[in-house]
Coordinates of C-alpha atoms and ligand atoms in Angstrom, one line a residue:
M4 CA 23.6 11.7 8.9
K5 CA 21.8 12.2 5.6
N6 CA 24.7 11.4 3.2
R7 CA 26.2 8.6 5.1
E8 CA 26.9 5.4 3.1
I9 CA 24.3 2.6 3.2
N10 CA 25.6 0.0 5.6
R11 CA 25.1 -3.4 4.1
S12 CA 27.1 -5.4 6.7
L13 CA 25.4 -4.3 9.9
P14 CA 22.3 -2.4 8.8
V15 CA 20.1 -0.2 10.9
A16 CA 16.7 -1.7 10.3
A17 CA 13.4 0.1 10.7
I18 CA 10.3 -2.2 10.9
V19 CA 7.4 0.1 9.9
V20 CA 3.9 -1.0 11.0
P21 CA 0.8 1.0 10.1
C22 CA -2.0 0.6 12.6
F23 CA -5.6 1.6 12.5
N24 CA -7.7 0.6 15.5
E25 CA -5.4 -2.3 16.3
E26 CA -5.5 -2.3 20.1
A27 CA -6.6 -5.9 20.1
V28 CA -3.5 -7.2 18.4
L29 CA -0.9 -4.6 19.1
D30 CA 0.6 -6.2 22.3
D31 CA 1.1 -9.5 20.4
T32 CA 2.6 -7.8 17.5
A33 CA 4.9 -5.7 19.6
A34 CA 6.0 -8.7 21.6
E35 CA 6.8 -10.8 18.5
L36 CA 8.6 -8.0 16.7
I37 CA 10.7 -7.0 19.8
K38 CA 11.7 -10.7 20.3
L39 CA 12.7 -11.0 16.7
L40 CA 14.6 -7.7 16.5
D41 CA 16.3 -8.4 19.8
A42 CA 17.6 -11.7 18.5
M43 CA 18.7 -10.2 15.2
I44 CA 20.7 -7.5 17.1
A45 CA 22.2 -10.1 19.5
R46 CA 23.3 -12.3 16.5
G47 CA 24.9 -9.3 14.8
R48 CA 22.4 -9.3 11.9
A49 CA 21.0 -5.8 12.6
A50 CA 22.5 -2.7 14.2
P51 CA 21.5 -1.9 17.8
E52 CA 19.9 1.4 16.6
S53 CA 17.3 -0.6 14.7
R54 CA 13.7 0.2 15.6
I55 CA 10.1 -1.0 15.3
V56 CA 8.1 2.1 14.3
F57 CA 4.3 1.9 14.8
V58 CA 2.4 4.5 12.8
D59 CA -0.9 5.2 14.4
D60 CA -3.2 6.1 11.5
G61 CA -5.7 8.3 13.5
S62 CA -7.1 5.4 15.5
G63 CA -10.2 6.0 17.6
D64 CA -9.3 3.3 20.1
A65 CA -6.3 2.9 22.5
T66 CA -3.8 2.0 19.8
W67 CA -1.6 5.0 20.4
E68 CA -1.7 4.5 24.2
R69 CA -0.5 0.9 23.7
V70 CA 2.3 2.1 21.4
L71 CA 3.5 4.6 24.0
I72 CA 3.5 1.9 26.7
H73 CA 5.7 -0.3 24.5
A74 CA 7.9 2.6 23.5
K75 CA 8.5 3.3 27.2
E76 CA 9.2 -0.3 28.1
S77 CA 11.4 -1.2 25.2
R78 CA 14.2 0.9 23.6
L79 CA 13.4 -0.9 20.3
V80 CA 9.9 0.6 19.9
A81 CA 9.2 4.0 18.4
G82 CA 5.9 5.5 17.3
I83 CA 4.4 8.1 15.1
S84 CA 0.8 9.4 15.6
L85 CA -1.0 10.9 12.6
R86 CA -3.6 13.6 13.2
R87 CA -6.3 11.8 11.2
N88 CA -7.0 8.6 9.5
V89 CA -5.3 9.0 6.1
G90 CA -5.6 5.3 5.0
H91 CA -3.2 2.4 4.9
Q92 CA -1.1 3.6 2.0
N93 CA -0.6 7.1 3.2
A94 CA 0.1 5.9 6.8
L95 CA 2.7 3.5 5.5
F96 CA 4.2 6.3 3.3
A97 CA 4.4 8.5 6.4
G98 CA 6.3 5.8 8.3
L99 CA 8.7 5.2 5.4
M100 CA 9.4 8.9 4.9
E101 CA 10.0 9.5 8.6
V102 CA 12.4 6.6 9.0
R103 CA 14.5 7.1 5.9
E104 CA 17.0 9.5 7.7
F105 CA 18.1 7.0 10.3
C106 CA 17.8 3.6 8.7
D107 CA 19.6 1.6 6.1
A108 CA 16.6 -0.6 5.3
A109 CA 12.9 -0.3 6.1
I110 CA 10.7 -3.4 6.3
S111 CA 7.0 -2.7 6.2
L112 CA 4.4 -5.1 7.4
D113 CA 0.8 -5.1 8.6
A114 CA 0.0 -4.8 12.3
D115 CA -2.1 -8.0 12.5
L116 CA 0.8 -10.5 12.1
Q117 CA -0.7 -11.8 8.8
D118 CA 2.7 -11.1 7.3
D119 CA 5.1 -13.6 8.9
P120 CA 7.8 -11.6 10.7
G121 CA 9.9 -14.8 10.5
L122 CA 10.8 -13.8 7.0
I123 CA 12.5 -10.5 8.0
P124 CA 16.0 -12.0 8.7
A125 CA 16.0 -13.5 5.1
M126 CA 14.8 -10.2 3.7
L127 CA 17.6 -8.3 5.5
E128 CA 20.1 -10.9 4.2
A129 CA 19.0 -10.2 0.6
F130 CA 19.5 -6.5 1.4
C131 CA 23.0 -7.2 2.7
A132 CA 23.7 -9.1 -0.5
G133 CA 23.0 -5.9 -2.5
K134 CA 19.3 -5.7 -3.2
D135 CA 17.4 -2.5 -2.7
V136 CA 14.0 -3.9 -2.9
V137 CA 12.9 -7.3 -1.4
Y138 CA 9.3 -8.4 -2.1
A139 CA 7.6 -10.9 0.2
V140 CA 5.1 -12.7 -1.9
R141 CA 2.2 -14.7 -0.4
R142 CA 2.4 -18.4 -1.3
S143 CA -0.9 -19.0 0.4
R144 CA -3.4 -17.0 2.3
M145 CA -4.7 -19.3 5.0
G146 CA -6.4 -16.6 7.1
D147 CA -8.4 -14.9 4.3
G148 CA -11.9 -15.8 3.3
W149 CA -12.8 -16.9 -0.3
A150 CA -14.1 -13.4 -1.2
K151 CA -10.8 -11.9 -0.3
K152 CA -8.8 -14.6 -2.0
A153 CA -10.9 -14.4 -5.2
S154 CA -10.8 -10.6 -5.4
A155 CA -7.0 -10.5 -4.8
F156 CA -6.5 -13.2 -7.4
L157 CA -8.6 -11.3 -10.0
F158 CA -7.1 -8.0 -9.1
Y159 CA -3.5 -9.0 -9.7
R160 CA -4.3 -10.9 -12.9
L161 CA -6.4 -8.0 -14.3
M162 CA -3.6 -5.5 -13.5
E163 CA -1.2 -7.7 -15.3
R164 CA -3.5 -7.9 -18.4
M165 CA -3.8 -4.1 -18.3
G166 CA 0.0 -3.9 -18.6
A167 CA 0.7 -2.7 -15.1
D168 CA 4.1 -3.8 -13.7
L169 CA 2.9 -5.2 -10.4
P170 CA 4.5 -8.0 -8.6
R171 CA 1.9 -10.8 -8.3
D172 CA 0.4 -11.5 -4.9
C173 CA 2.7 -9.1 -3.2
G174 CA 1.2 -6.8 -0.6
D175 CA 3.0 -4.2 1.4
F176 CA 5.3 -6.7 3.1
R177 CA 8.6 -5.7 1.7
L178 CA 12.1 -4.3 2.4
L179 CA 13.3 -1.0 0.9
S180 CA 16.8 0.3 1.1
R181 CA 17.4 3.9 2.1
K182 CA 18.2 4.6 -1.5
A183 CA 14.8 3.2 -2.5
L184 CA 13.1 5.3 0.2
E185 CA 14.7 8.5 -1.0
E186 CA 13.7 7.9 -4.5
L187 CA 10.1 6.9 -3.5
G188 CA 9.9 10.3 -1.7
C189 CA 10.1 11.9 -5.2
F190 CA 6.8 10.4 -6.2
R191 CA 4.1 13.0 -5.5
E192 CA 0.9 11.0 -6.0
P193 CA -1.8 12.3 -3.6
D194 CA -2.8 8.7 -2.5
P195 CA 0.3 6.6 -3.4
F196 CA -0.4 3.0 -4.6
L197 CA 2.9 1.9 -3.1
R198 CA 3.0 -1.7 -4.4
G199 CA 2.7 -0.3 -8.0
L200 CA 5.2 2.5 -7.6
I201 CA 8.1 0.5 -6.3
P202 CA 8.7 -1.5 -9.5
L203 CA 8.9 1.8 -11.3
L204 CA 12.1 2.6 -9.3
G205 CA 13.9 -0.1 -11.4
L206 CA 16.2 -1.0 -8.5
P207 CA 17.7 -4.4 -8.0
S208 CA 15.1 -6.6 -6.3
E209 CA 14.5 -10.1 -5.0
T210 CA 11.4 -12.0 -4.3
L211 CA 10.9 -14.2 -1.2
F212 CA 7.9 -16.3 -0.5
F213 CA 5.9 -16.9 2.7
D214 CA 2.5 -18.3 3.8
R215 CA 0.1 -15.6 4.9
R216 CA -1.2 -16.3 8.3
P217 CA -4.6 -15.7 9.8
R218 CA -5.1 -12.4 11.7
K219 CA -3.9 -12.9 15.3
A220 CA -6.7 -10.8 16.7
G221 CA -9.1 -8.0 15.9
K222 CA -11.0 -7.6 12.6
S223 CA -10.0 -6.7 9.1
K224 CA -10.0 -2.9 8.5
Y225 CA -10.5 -3.4 4.8
S226 CA -14.3 -3.5 4.3
L227 CA -15.6 -4.3 0.8
P228 CA -16.0 -0.6 -0.2
K229 CA -12.5 0.1 1.0
M230 CA -11.2 -2.8 -1.1
V231 CA -13.0 -1.6 -4.2
R232 CA -11.6 1.9 -3.7
F233 CA -8.2 0.4 -3.2
A234 CA -8.4 -1.6 -6.5
A235 CA -9.8 1.4 -8.4
N236 CA -7.0 3.5 -7.0
G237 CA -4.5 1.0 -8.3
I238 CA -6.0 1.1 -11.7
I239 CA -6.0 4.9 -11.8
T240 CA -2.5 5.2 -10.5
L241 CA -0.9 2.9 -13.0
T242 CA -2.9 2.7 -16.2
D243 CA -5.0 4.5 -18.8
W244 CA -6.8 1.2 -19.3
P245 CA -10.3 2.4 -18.3
I246 CA -10.1 5.3 -20.8
V247 CA -9.0 2.9 -23.5
L248 CA -11.8 0.5 -22.6
I249 CA -14.4 3.3 -22.7
F250 CA -13.0 4.3 -26.2
R251 CA -13.2 0.7 -27.4
L252 CA -16.7 0.4 -26.0
G253 CA -17.8 3.6 -27.8
A254 CA -16.2 2.4 -31.0
G255 CA -17.9 -1.0 -30.7
L256 CA -21.2 0.5 -29.9
F257 CA -20.9 2.9 -32.9
G258 CA -20.1 0.0 -35.2
V259 CA -23.0 -2.1 -33.9
S260 CA -25.4 0.8 -34.2
L261 CA -24.3 1.5 -37.8
A262 CA -24.9 -2.2 -38.6
V263 CA -28.3 -2.2 -36.9
F264 CA -29.2 1.0 -38.7
F265 CA -28.5 -0.5 -42.1
W266 CA -30.2 -3.7 -41.1
L267 CA -33.3 -1.7 -40.1
L268 CA -33.2 0.2 -43.3
S269 CA -33.3 -3.0 -45.3
A270 CA -35.9 -4.8 -43.1
G271 CA -38.1 -1.8 -42.4
W272 CA -39.1 -0.3 -39.0
A273 CA -42.5 -2.2 -38.8
G274 CA -43.6 -2.9 -35.2
N275 CA -40.6 -2.8 -32.8
G276 CA -38.6 0.2 -33.9
W277 CA -39.5 2.1 -30.7
K278 CA -38.2 -0.7 -28.5
I279 CA -34.8 -0.5 -30.2
A280 CA -34.8 3.2 -29.9
A281 CA -35.6 3.1 -26.1
V282 CA -33.0 0.5 -25.3
S283 CA -30.4 2.4 -27.3
I284 CA -31.1 5.6 -25.3
W285 CA -30.6 3.8 -22.0
G286 CA -27.5 2.1 -23.3
A287 CA -26.0 5.3 -24.5
A288 CA -26.9 7.2 -21.3
G289 CA -25.1 4.5 -19.2
L290 CA -22.1 4.7 -21.5
I291 CA -21.9 8.4 -21.2
L292 CA -22.1 8.3 -17.4
M293 CA -19.4 5.6 -17.2
A294 CA -17.1 7.7 -19.5
A295 CA -17.8 10.9 -17.6
G296 CA -17.1 9.1 -14.3
T297 CA -13.8 7.6 -15.5
I298 CA -12.6 10.9 -16.9
G299 CA -13.7 12.5 -13.7
L300 CA -11.5 10.2 -11.6
Y301 CA -8.5 11.3 -13.6
I302 CA -9.4 14.9 -13.3
F303 CA -9.8 14.4 -9.6
R304 CA -6.3 13.3 -9.4
I305 CA -5.0 16.3 -11.3
W306 CA -7.1 18.5 -9.0
Q307 CA -5.6 16.9 -5.9
R308 CA -2.1 17.2 -7.3
A309 CA -2.7 20.9 -8.2
F310 CA -3.5 21.5 -4.6
G311 CA -0.5 19.6 -3.5
H312 CA -2.3 18.1 -0.5
P313 CA 0.1 16.6 2.1
H314 CA 0.0 12.9 2.4
Y315 CA -0.3 13.0 6.2
Q316 CA 0.2 15.3 9.2
I317 CA 2.0 14.2 12.3
R318 CA 0.5 14.9 15.7
E319 CA 3.2 13.3 17.8
K320 CA 6.4 11.3 17.5
Y321 CA 7.9 9.0 20.1
F322 CA 11.3 8.4 18.6
F323 CA 14.4 7.0 20.3
P324 CA 14.1 8.3 23.8
E325 CA 17.7 7.7 24.5
N326 CA 18.9 9.0 21.1
P327 CA 21.3 12.0 21.6
E328 CA 19.8 13.7 18.6
E329 CA 17.3 16.1 19.9
K330 CA 15.1 16.2 16.9
Y331 CA 14.0 12.6 17.4
K332 CA 12.7 13.3 20.8
V333 CA 8.9 13.7 21.4
Ligands
LIG19 N1 -4.6 0.3 8.2 C1 -4.3 1.6 8.3 N2 -5.2 2.5 8.0 C2 -6.5 2.2 7.5 C3 -6.8 0.8 7.3 C4 -5.8 -0.1 7.6 O1 -3.2 1.9 8.7 O2 -7.3 3.1 7.2 C5 -3.6 -0.8 8.5 C6 -4.1 -1.9 9.4 O3 -4.0 -1.5 10.8 C7 -3.2 -3.0 9.1 C8 -2.9 -2.8 7.6 O4 -3.3 -1.5 7.3 O5 -1.9 -2.9 9.7 C9 -3.7 -3.8 6.7 O6 -5.1 -3.7 7.1 P1 -6.0 -5.0 7.4 O7 -5.2 -6.1 8.1 O8 -7.2 -4.6 8.1 O9 -6.3 -5.4 5.9 P2 -6.4 -6.9 5.2 O10 -5.2 -7.7 5.7 O11 -7.7 -7.4 5.7 O12 -6.4 -6.6 3.8
LIG20 MG1 -4.7 -8.0 7.6

């Protein structure tokens, strides 16, 4: 199965959906995706072996129970349950790695129906026309608040300024061919920043646009601290910019202190010399802490890598109940 040709006329599609405590929205998502995939199969746009694969990222609610119910009711639904909550990127990575053996193309989207599934047929069409990567870019984000919109806007522009090759306003709604999935599997980042890694593959790609919808139900699982960590992770994965910034800050500070030193020499210390000294000590201490923290983050990455931590562990799979290949059974 592994070395078979990629089928670009009637592809086996895998729709990969990471879910963390999504019991409130899962039934709607499953219904919408099943309807869509069914129609695509009926119209000869996707092979009948195509599947919707829910990846339960160690949810504490009834997400996995809901997935099992749908998997038993519909032959199109499969599920993977991870042992613990490993985060969105790792859960998505788990799903993509697990489906690569059976599918020709994997489409990833969020469980909350913010990514418009209506775009999937067009994405698959681009794949059939020869693309290995199809990005779905948000034209608008109706459902998100101003803080989310502003932080996303700043994040993508800042990454661009720092020289990272990151498709603008493109989340994790995208299609990857089996070839792209196999090559992605060679990246060994401990916490992969997927949307930044995929452009590094250098495969033929296409960009489609959609309007991001409001969440159908449930609440966002990205709290502010999680978003800050996510952005920091992106910066660390893709760029040495923080280190360069620290170096420039250091050089600037050194230059300024030299200038102040000569200015003080010529004007004399009279009166406020101690104030300048105190402020400089605090400034220097802050700078040293920032520098140490930044370097520490990189070292942390090396440390994680040295250990070779697995991205995820699978507790249970519910794959293709009627598939004759034993290994896909629970
Ligand atoms: N998610 C996940 N693990 C986590 C957090 C989130 O698998 O630890 C999933 C979540 O269920 C959803 C997707 O990642 O399918 C995006 O999360 P969410 O919609 O909460 O983020 P937002 O759209 O608010 O950025
Ligand atoms: Mg969302």
